[in-house]
Amino acid sequence: MRVKIHHEGTPILISLLAILLIINAPLWVWVRPFVWAVTSTVISTVFYLLVVNFFRSPRRYLTGTRKDVVVSSADGTVVALEETFEDEYLHCRCIQLSVFMSVFNVHANWFPVDGEVVYVKHHPGRFMAAYLPKSSTENERSTVVIRTPEGQLVLMRQIAGAMARRIVTYARPGDEASIEDHMGFIKFGSRVDLYLPLGTETLVNIGDKTTGGITEVARLHPTANNA
């Protein structure tokens, strides 16, 4: 099966391949016994394949009805599911659902709902471990708000982690949001928070694994609102 690489990873993979070749080639020419060259090449190959896996760019399609469906924006593990106050844009109590991405996960981010992008803002910040609760408000992050066709607001926040030093957000105000499209990308270990209206039915629990663009994590209620 052909592996598609996300364009965010192409320059990194090319540079990394060149570095590994520069490191390993002299070992095969000048170092004896060959066991050192073999060992280094095996380690380099495994490391390179892990980075390739990180930058995979799968196309995913949600089957079945999409009305009121909220999908996970990321591959990873649910690490937070609680009621909280969102004070950047919504200014109300919401359900926070957070997914942590390890370095072994694909790091493309999907729109969680269909609708229209109404707000995008990038915030500089710290680089604490992304699984810590404080990372939602203190780490480098990017916030995107989508208004569903039914008028409900869903806030998605990309959060950098201890290793993630770059957040890429493609969404712009006025863009059409689709569950099947990439909203952005975070490089090397991070987290995505969703803020959903109270009354939303959650379909996952803490510790559950999610697949971005596929796993239904919640279902919006017609009566749920952001008031």
PDB file of C-alpha atoms in Angstrom:
ATOM      1  CA  MET A   1       0.000   0.000   0.000  1.00  0.00           C
ATOM      2  CA  ARG A   2       1.321   3.422  -0.984  1.00  0.00           C
ATOM      3  CA  VAL A   3       2.011   5.700   1.991  1.00  0.00           C
ATOM      4  CA  LYS A   4       1.109   9.344   1.451  1.00  0.00           C
ATOM      5  CA  ILE A   5       3.335  11.803   3.308  1.00  0.00           C
ATOM      6  CA  HIS A   6       1.950  15.068   4.657  1.00  0.00           C
ATOM      7  CA  HIS A   7       3.550  18.070   2.962  1.00  0.00           C
ATOM      8  CA  GLU A   8       4.570  19.413   6.393  1.00  0.00           C
ATOM      9  CA  GLY A   9       6.941  16.459   6.715  1.00  0.00           C
ATOM     10  CA  THR A  10       8.572  16.397   3.283  1.00  0.00           C
ATOM     11  CA  PRO A  11      11.484  18.800   4.007  1.00  0.00           C
ATOM     12  CA  ILE A  12      12.118  17.172   7.390  1.00  0.00           C
ATOM     13  CA  LEU A  13      12.209  13.660   5.923  1.00  0.00           C
ATOM     14  CA  ILE A  14      14.553  14.724   3.117  1.00  0.00           C
ATOM     15  CA  SER A  15      16.920  16.437   5.557  1.00  0.00           C
ATOM     16  CA  LEU A  16      16.813  13.513   7.993  1.00  0.00           C
ATOM     17  CA  LEU A  17      17.554  11.000   5.232  1.00  0.00           C
ATOM     18  CA  ALA A  18      20.580  13.042   4.135  1.00  0.00           C
ATOM     19  CA  ILE A  19      21.884  13.224   7.716  1.00  0.00           C
ATOM     20  CA  LEU A  20      21.479   9.473   8.275  1.00  0.00           C
ATOM     21  CA  LEU A  21      23.247   8.694   5.006  1.00  0.00           C
ATOM     22  CA  ILE A  22      26.151  10.984   5.975  1.00  0.00           C
ATOM     23  CA  ILE A  23      26.402   9.211   9.336  1.00  0.00           C
ATOM     24  CA  ASN A  24      26.134   5.635   8.065  1.00  0.00           C
ATOM     25  CA  ALA A  25      28.018   5.674   4.760  1.00  0.00           C
ATOM     26  CA  PRO A  26      31.488   6.199   6.324  1.00  0.00           C
ATOM     27  CA  LEU A  27      30.867   3.314   8.743  1.00  0.00           C
ATOM     28  CA  TRP A  28      30.492   0.866   5.825  1.00  0.00           C
ATOM     29  CA  VAL A  29      33.644   2.171   4.141  1.00  0.00           C
ATOM     30  CA  TRP A  30      36.094   2.626   7.019  1.00  0.00           C
ATOM     31  CA  VAL A  31      34.855   0.920  10.192  1.00  0.00           C
ATOM     32  CA  ARG A  32      35.524  -2.743  10.932  1.00  0.00           C
ATOM     33  CA  PRO A  33      34.016  -5.090  11.964  1.00  0.00           C
ATOM     34  CA  PHE A  34      30.856  -4.531   9.878  1.00  0.00           C
ATOM     35  CA  VAL A  35      28.691  -5.171  12.923  1.00  0.00           C
ATOM     36  CA  TRP A  36      28.993  -1.472  13.833  1.00  0.00           C
ATOM     37  CA  ALA A  37      27.771  -0.391  10.414  1.00  0.00           C
ATOM     38  CA  VAL A  38      24.949  -2.930  10.494  1.00  0.00           C
ATOM     39  CA  THR A  39      23.854  -1.880  13.973  1.00  0.00           C
ATOM     40  CA  SER A  40      23.899   1.817  13.109  1.00  0.00           C
ATOM     41  CA  THR A  41      22.009   1.249   9.852  1.00  0.00           C
ATOM     42  CA  VAL A  42      19.300  -0.813  11.553  1.00  0.00           C
ATOM     43  CA  ILE A  43      18.810   1.803  14.282  1.00  0.00           C
ATOM     44  CA  SER A  44      18.748   4.590  11.691  1.00  0.00           C
ATOM     45  CA  THR A  45      16.220   2.738   9.547  1.00  0.00           C
ATOM     46  CA  VAL A  46      13.869   2.085  12.469  1.00  0.00           C
ATOM     47  CA  PHE A  47      14.126   5.722  13.570  1.00  0.00           C
ATOM     48  CA  TYR A  48      13.467   6.965  10.036  1.00  0.00           C
ATOM     49  CA  LEU A  49      10.414   4.722   9.644  1.00  0.00           C
ATOM     50  CA  LEU A  50       9.009   6.054  12.941  1.00  0.00           C
ATOM     51  CA  VAL A  51       9.329   9.610  11.625  1.00  0.00           C
ATOM     52  CA  VAL A  52       7.704   8.553   8.327  1.00  0.00           C
ATOM     53  CA  ASN A  53       4.813   7.081  10.332  1.00  0.00           C
ATOM     54  CA  PHE A  54       4.453  10.371  12.221  1.00  0.00           C
ATOM     55  CA  PHE A  55       4.099  12.331   8.967  1.00  0.00           C
ATOM     56  CA  ARG A  56       1.640   9.983   7.253  1.00  0.00           C
ATOM     57  CA  SER A  57      -1.297  11.823   5.700  1.00  0.00           C
ATOM     58  CA  PRO A  58      -4.230   9.403   5.485  1.00  0.00           C
ATOM     59  CA  ARG A  59      -7.442  10.338   3.695  1.00  0.00           C
ATOM     60  CA  ARG A  60     -10.424   9.334   5.800  1.00  0.00           C
ATOM     61  CA  TYR A  61     -14.131   9.286   5.070  1.00  0.00           C
ATOM     62  CA  LEU A  62     -16.874   9.114   7.674  1.00  0.00           C
ATOM     63  CA  THR A  63     -19.651   6.724   6.700  1.00  0.00           C
ATOM     64  CA  GLY A  64     -23.254   7.175   7.757  1.00  0.00           C
ATOM     65  CA  THR A  65     -25.047  10.333   8.851  1.00  0.00           C
ATOM     66  CA  ARG A  66     -22.988  13.412   9.698  1.00  0.00           C
ATOM     67  CA  LYS A  67     -25.772  15.519  11.202  1.00  0.00           C
ATOM     68  CA  ASP A  68     -24.951  16.475  14.804  1.00  0.00           C
ATOM     69  CA  VAL A  69     -21.859  14.203  14.726  1.00  0.00           C
ATOM     70  CA  VAL A  70     -18.599  15.317  16.382  1.00  0.00           C
ATOM     71  CA  VAL A  71     -15.540  13.302  15.356  1.00  0.00           C
ATOM     72  CA  SER A  72     -12.135  13.210  16.975  1.00  0.00           C
ATOM     73  CA  SER A  73      -9.809  15.818  15.510  1.00  0.00           C
ATOM     74  CA  ALA A  74      -6.765  13.653  16.157  1.00  0.00           C
ATOM     75  CA  ASP A  75      -5.373  10.148  16.517  1.00  0.00           C
ATOM     76  CA  GLY A  76      -4.557   9.521  20.162  1.00  0.00           C
ATOM     77  CA  THR A  77      -5.936   8.869  23.632  1.00  0.00           C
ATOM     78  CA  VAL A  78      -8.738  10.662  25.474  1.00  0.00           C
ATOM     79  CA  VAL A  79      -7.085  12.295  28.513  1.00  0.00           C
ATOM     80  CA  ALA A  80      -9.763  14.742  29.683  1.00  0.00           C
ATOM     81  CA  LEU A  81     -13.558  14.727  29.669  1.00  0.00           C
ATOM     82  CA  GLU A  82     -15.128  17.249  32.004  1.00  0.00           C
ATOM     83  CA  GLU A  83     -17.286  20.317  32.371  1.00  0.00           C
ATOM     84  CA  THR A  84     -15.282  23.527  32.382  1.00  0.00           C
ATOM     85  CA  PHE A  85     -15.479  27.265  31.624  1.00  0.00           C
ATOM     86  CA  GLU A  86     -14.133  28.379  28.224  1.00  0.00           C
ATOM     87  CA  ASP A  87     -13.064  32.012  28.508  1.00  0.00           C
ATOM     88  CA  GLU A  88     -11.409  32.861  25.177  1.00  0.00           C
ATOM     89  CA  TYR A  89     -14.355  32.967  22.794  1.00  0.00           C
ATOM     90  CA  LEU A  90     -17.411  31.086  24.081  1.00  0.00           C
ATOM     91  CA  HIS A  91     -17.374  32.604  27.607  1.00  0.00           C
ATOM     92  CA  CYS A  92     -19.589  29.877  29.038  1.00  0.00           C
ATOM     93  CA  ARG A  93     -19.455  26.448  30.622  1.00  0.00           C
ATOM     94  CA  CYS A  94     -18.767  23.667  28.133  1.00  0.00           C
ATOM     95  CA  ILE A  95     -17.797  20.032  27.926  1.00  0.00           C
ATOM     96  CA  GLN A  96     -14.041  19.741  27.383  1.00  0.00           C
ATOM     97  CA  LEU A  97     -12.868  16.626  25.529  1.00  0.00           C
ATOM     98  CA  SER A  98      -9.107  16.327  25.088  1.00  0.00           C
ATOM     99  CA  VAL A  99      -7.068  13.882  22.988  1.00  0.00           C
ATOM    100  CA  PHE A 100      -3.332  13.467  23.581  1.00  0.00           C
ATOM    101  CA  MET A 101      -1.133  12.509  20.616  1.00  0.00           C
ATOM    102  CA  SER A 102       2.093  10.618  21.247  1.00  0.00           C
ATOM    103  CA  VAL A 103       5.025  10.695  18.833  1.00  0.00           C
ATOM    104  CA  PHE A 104       3.724   7.396  17.414  1.00  0.00           C
ATOM    105  CA  ASN A 105       0.433   8.927  16.244  1.00  0.00           C
ATOM    106  CA  VAL A 106      -0.344  10.622  12.944  1.00  0.00           C
ATOM    107  CA  HIS A 107      -0.288  14.345  13.744  1.00  0.00           C
ATOM    108  CA  ALA A 108      -2.634  15.712  11.098  1.00  0.00           C
ATOM    109  CA  ASN A 109      -5.703  17.347  12.656  1.00  0.00           C
ATOM    110  CA  TRP A 110      -9.228  17.094  11.240  1.00  0.00           C
ATOM    111  CA  PHE A 111     -12.217  19.424  11.589  1.00  0.00           C
ATOM    112  CA  PRO A 112     -14.459  17.923  14.295  1.00  0.00           C
ATOM    113  CA  VAL A 113     -17.724  19.037  12.663  1.00  0.00           C
ATOM    114  CA  ASP A 114     -19.098  20.323   9.391  1.00  0.00           C
ATOM    115  CA  GLY A 115     -19.859  24.037   9.310  1.00  0.00           C
ATOM    116  CA  GLU A 116     -18.235  27.441   8.904  1.00  0.00           C
ATOM    117  CA  VAL A 117     -15.039  28.688  10.532  1.00  0.00           C
ATOM    118  CA  VAL A 118     -15.897  31.868  12.458  1.00  0.00           C
ATOM    119  CA  TYR A 119     -12.770  32.457  14.559  1.00  0.00           C
ATOM    120  CA  VAL A 120      -9.047  31.618  14.377  1.00  0.00           C
ATOM    121  CA  LYS A 121      -6.336  32.850  16.749  1.00  0.00           C
ATOM    122  CA  HIS A 122      -2.783  31.726  17.506  1.00  0.00           C
ATOM    123  CA  HIS A 123      -1.370  32.208  21.020  1.00  0.00           C
ATOM    124  CA  PRO A 124       2.351  32.068  21.862  1.00  0.00           C
ATOM    125  CA  GLY A 125       3.129  30.288  25.107  1.00  0.00           C
ATOM    126  CA  ARG A 126       5.109  27.687  26.997  1.00  0.00           C
ATOM    127  CA  PHE A 127       5.993  24.113  26.037  1.00  0.00           C
ATOM    128  CA  MET A 128       4.962  22.029  29.040  1.00  0.00           C
ATOM    129  CA  ALA A 129       3.965  18.388  28.615  1.00  0.00           C
ATOM    130  CA  ALA A 130       0.712  18.429  26.611  1.00  0.00           C
ATOM    131  CA  TYR A 131      -1.077  15.973  28.917  1.00  0.00           C
ATOM    132  CA  LEU A 132      -0.972  18.467  31.824  1.00  0.00           C
ATOM    133  CA  PRO A 133      -4.232  20.400  32.441  1.00  0.00           C
ATOM    134  CA  LYS A 134      -2.368  23.747  32.463  1.00  0.00           C
ATOM    135  CA  SER A 135      -1.242  23.184  28.863  1.00  0.00           C
ATOM    136  CA  SER A 136      -4.731  24.175  27.627  1.00  0.00           C
ATOM    137  CA  THR A 137      -4.192  27.778  28.702  1.00  0.00           C
ATOM    138  CA  GLU A 138      -0.430  28.223  29.125  1.00  0.00           C
ATOM    139  CA  ASN A 139       1.174  26.362  26.210  1.00  0.00           C
ATOM    140  CA  GLU A 140       1.564  27.610  22.658  1.00  0.00           C
ATOM    141  CA  ARG A 141      -1.819  26.983  21.066  1.00  0.00           C
ATOM    142  CA  SER A 142      -4.170  27.801  18.225  1.00  0.00           C
ATOM    143  CA  THR A 143      -7.935  28.174  18.622  1.00  0.00           C
ATOM    144  CA  VAL A 144     -10.504  27.551  15.892  1.00  0.00           C
ATOM    145  CA  VAL A 145     -14.272  27.974  16.313  1.00  0.00           C
ATOM    146  CA  ILE A 146     -16.750  26.359  13.912  1.00  0.00           C
ATOM    147  CA  ARG A 147     -20.450  27.138  13.630  1.00  0.00           C
ATOM    148  CA  THR A 148     -22.423  24.062  12.622  1.00  0.00           C
ATOM    149  CA  PRO A 149     -25.300  24.270  10.086  1.00  0.00           C
ATOM    150  CA  GLU A 150     -27.675  24.194  13.100  1.00  0.00           C
ATOM    151  CA  GLY A 151     -25.953  27.246  14.609  1.00  0.00           C
ATOM    152  CA  GLN A 152     -24.066  25.545  17.455  1.00  0.00           C
ATOM    153  CA  LEU A 153     -20.473  26.544  18.194  1.00  0.00           C
ATOM    154  CA  VAL A 154     -17.682  23.996  18.585  1.00  0.00           C
ATOM    155  CA  LEU A 155     -14.271  25.234  19.683  1.00  0.00           C
ATOM    156  CA  MET A 156     -11.142  23.259  18.792  1.00  0.00           C
ATOM    157  CA  ARG A 157      -7.755  24.069  20.297  1.00  0.00           C
ATOM    158  CA  GLN A 158      -4.402  22.751  19.021  1.00  0.00           C
ATOM    159  CA  ILE A 159      -1.868  22.649  21.850  1.00  0.00           C
ATOM    160  CA  ALA A 160       1.891  22.307  21.538  1.00  0.00           C
ATOM    161  CA  GLY A 161       3.691  19.931  23.897  1.00  0.00           C
ATOM    162  CA  ALA A 162       7.169  19.583  25.359  1.00  0.00           C
ATOM    163  CA  MET A 163       8.493  18.325  22.021  1.00  0.00           C
ATOM    164  CA  ALA A 164       6.035  20.064  19.683  1.00  0.00           C
ATOM    165  CA  ARG A 165       7.498  23.418  18.683  1.00  0.00           C
ATOM    166  CA  ARG A 166       5.314  24.237  15.723  1.00  0.00           C
ATOM    167  CA  ILE A 167       1.555  24.386  15.274  1.00  0.00           C
ATOM    168  CA  VAL A 168       0.215  24.735  11.738  1.00  0.00           C
ATOM    169  CA  THR A 169      -3.388  25.902  11.321  1.00  0.00           C
ATOM    170  CA  TYR A 170      -4.900  25.961   7.834  1.00  0.00           C
ATOM    171  CA  ALA A 171      -8.372  27.188   8.860  1.00  0.00           C
ATOM    172  CA  ARG A 172      -9.302  30.813   8.231  1.00  0.00           C
ATOM    173  CA  PRO A 173     -12.472  32.715   9.175  1.00  0.00           C
ATOM    174  CA  GLY A 174     -15.096  32.174   6.492  1.00  0.00           C
ATOM    175  CA  ASP A 175     -13.717  28.790   5.393  1.00  0.00           C
ATOM    176  CA  GLU A 176     -16.084  25.871   4.979  1.00  0.00           C
ATOM    177  CA  ALA A 177     -15.256  23.189   7.541  1.00  0.00           C
ATOM    178  CA  SER A 178     -15.647  19.535   6.588  1.00  0.00           C
ATOM    179  CA  ILE A 179     -15.042  16.487   8.761  1.00  0.00           C
ATOM    180  CA  GLU A 180     -13.043  14.938   5.907  1.00  0.00           C
ATOM    181  CA  ASP A 181     -10.557  17.834   5.656  1.00  0.00           C
ATOM    182  CA  HIS A 182      -7.352  18.533   7.539  1.00  0.00           C
ATOM    183  CA  MET A 183      -7.655  21.584   9.780  1.00  0.00           C
ATOM    184  CA  GLY A 184      -3.967  21.691  10.627  1.00  0.00           C
ATOM    185  CA  PHE A 185      -0.893  19.824  11.838  1.00  0.00           C
ATOM    186  CA  ILE A 186       1.184  19.729  15.036  1.00  0.00           C
ATOM    187  CA  LYS A 187       4.771  18.486  14.983  1.00  0.00           C
ATOM    188  CA  PHE A 188       6.036  15.931  17.522  1.00  0.00           C
ATOM    189  CA  GLY A 189       3.784  15.169  20.478  1.00  0.00           C
ATOM    190  CA  SER A 190       0.825  17.363  21.353  1.00  0.00           C
ATOM    191  CA  ARG A 191      -2.867  17.610  22.239  1.00  0.00           C
ATOM    192  CA  VAL A 192      -6.205  18.722  20.821  1.00  0.00           C
ATOM    193  CA  ASP A 193      -9.046  20.037  23.010  1.00  0.00           C
ATOM    194  CA  LEU A 194     -12.680  20.205  21.908  1.00  0.00           C
ATOM    195  CA  TYR A 195     -15.156  22.434  23.737  1.00  0.00           C
ATOM    196  CA  LEU A 196     -18.744  21.296  23.180  1.00  0.00           C
ATOM    197  CA  PRO A 197     -22.098  22.777  24.266  1.00  0.00           C
ATOM    198  CA  LEU A 198     -23.569  21.534  27.533  1.00  0.00           C
ATOM    199  CA  GLY A 199     -26.135  18.850  26.770  1.00  0.00           C
ATOM    200  CA  THR A 200     -23.911  17.230  24.154  1.00  0.00           C
ATOM    201  CA  GLU A 201     -23.910  13.427  24.375  1.00  0.00           C
ATOM    202  CA  THR A 202     -20.346  12.136  24.752  1.00  0.00           C
ATOM    203  CA  LEU A 203     -19.545   8.752  23.232  1.00  0.00           C
ATOM    204  CA  VAL A 204     -16.040   8.092  24.608  1.00  0.00           C
ATOM    205  CA  ASN A 205     -14.377   7.747  27.993  1.00  0.00           C
ATOM    206  CA  ILE A 206     -10.971   8.693  29.393  1.00  0.00           C
ATOM    207  CA  GLY A 207      -8.386   6.220  28.131  1.00  0.00           C
ATOM    208  CA  ASP A 208     -10.230   5.438  24.890  1.00  0.00           C
ATOM    209  CA  LYS A 209      -8.226   5.475  21.652  1.00  0.00           C
ATOM    210  CA  THR A 210      -9.447   7.705  18.829  1.00  0.00           C
ATOM    211  CA  THR A 211      -8.894   7.926  15.090  1.00  0.00           C
ATOM    212  CA  GLY A 212      -8.996  11.425  13.645  1.00  0.00           C
ATOM    213  CA  GLY A 213     -11.812  12.065  11.202  1.00  0.00           C
ATOM    214  CA  ILE A 214     -13.415   8.679  11.997  1.00  0.00           C
ATOM    215  CA  THR A 215     -14.116   8.112  15.705  1.00  0.00           C
ATOM    216  CA  GLU A 216     -17.420   9.665  16.772  1.00  0.00           C
ATOM    217  CA  VAL A 217     -16.628  11.216  20.140  1.00  0.00           C
ATOM    218  CA  ALA A 218     -19.896  13.077  20.697  1.00  0.00           C
ATOM    219  CA  ARG A 219     -23.310  13.872  19.293  1.00  0.00           C
ATOM    220  CA  LEU A 220     -24.694  17.394  19.486  1.00  0.00           C
ATOM    221  CA  HIS A 221     -28.186  17.741  20.905  1.00  0.00           C
ATOM    222  CA  PRO A 222     -30.696  19.990  19.129  1.00  0.00           C
ATOM    223  CA  THR A 223     -31.306  21.734  22.472  1.00  0.00           C
ATOM    224  CA  ALA A 224     -27.612  22.021  23.385  1.00  0.00           C
ATOM    225  CA  ASN A 225     -26.317  25.576  23.265  1.00  0.00           C
ATOM    226  CA  ASN A 226     -23.333  27.741  24.143  1.00  0.00           C
ATOM    227  CA  ALA A 227     -25.199  30.064  26.448  1.00  0.00           C
TER     228      ALA A 227
END
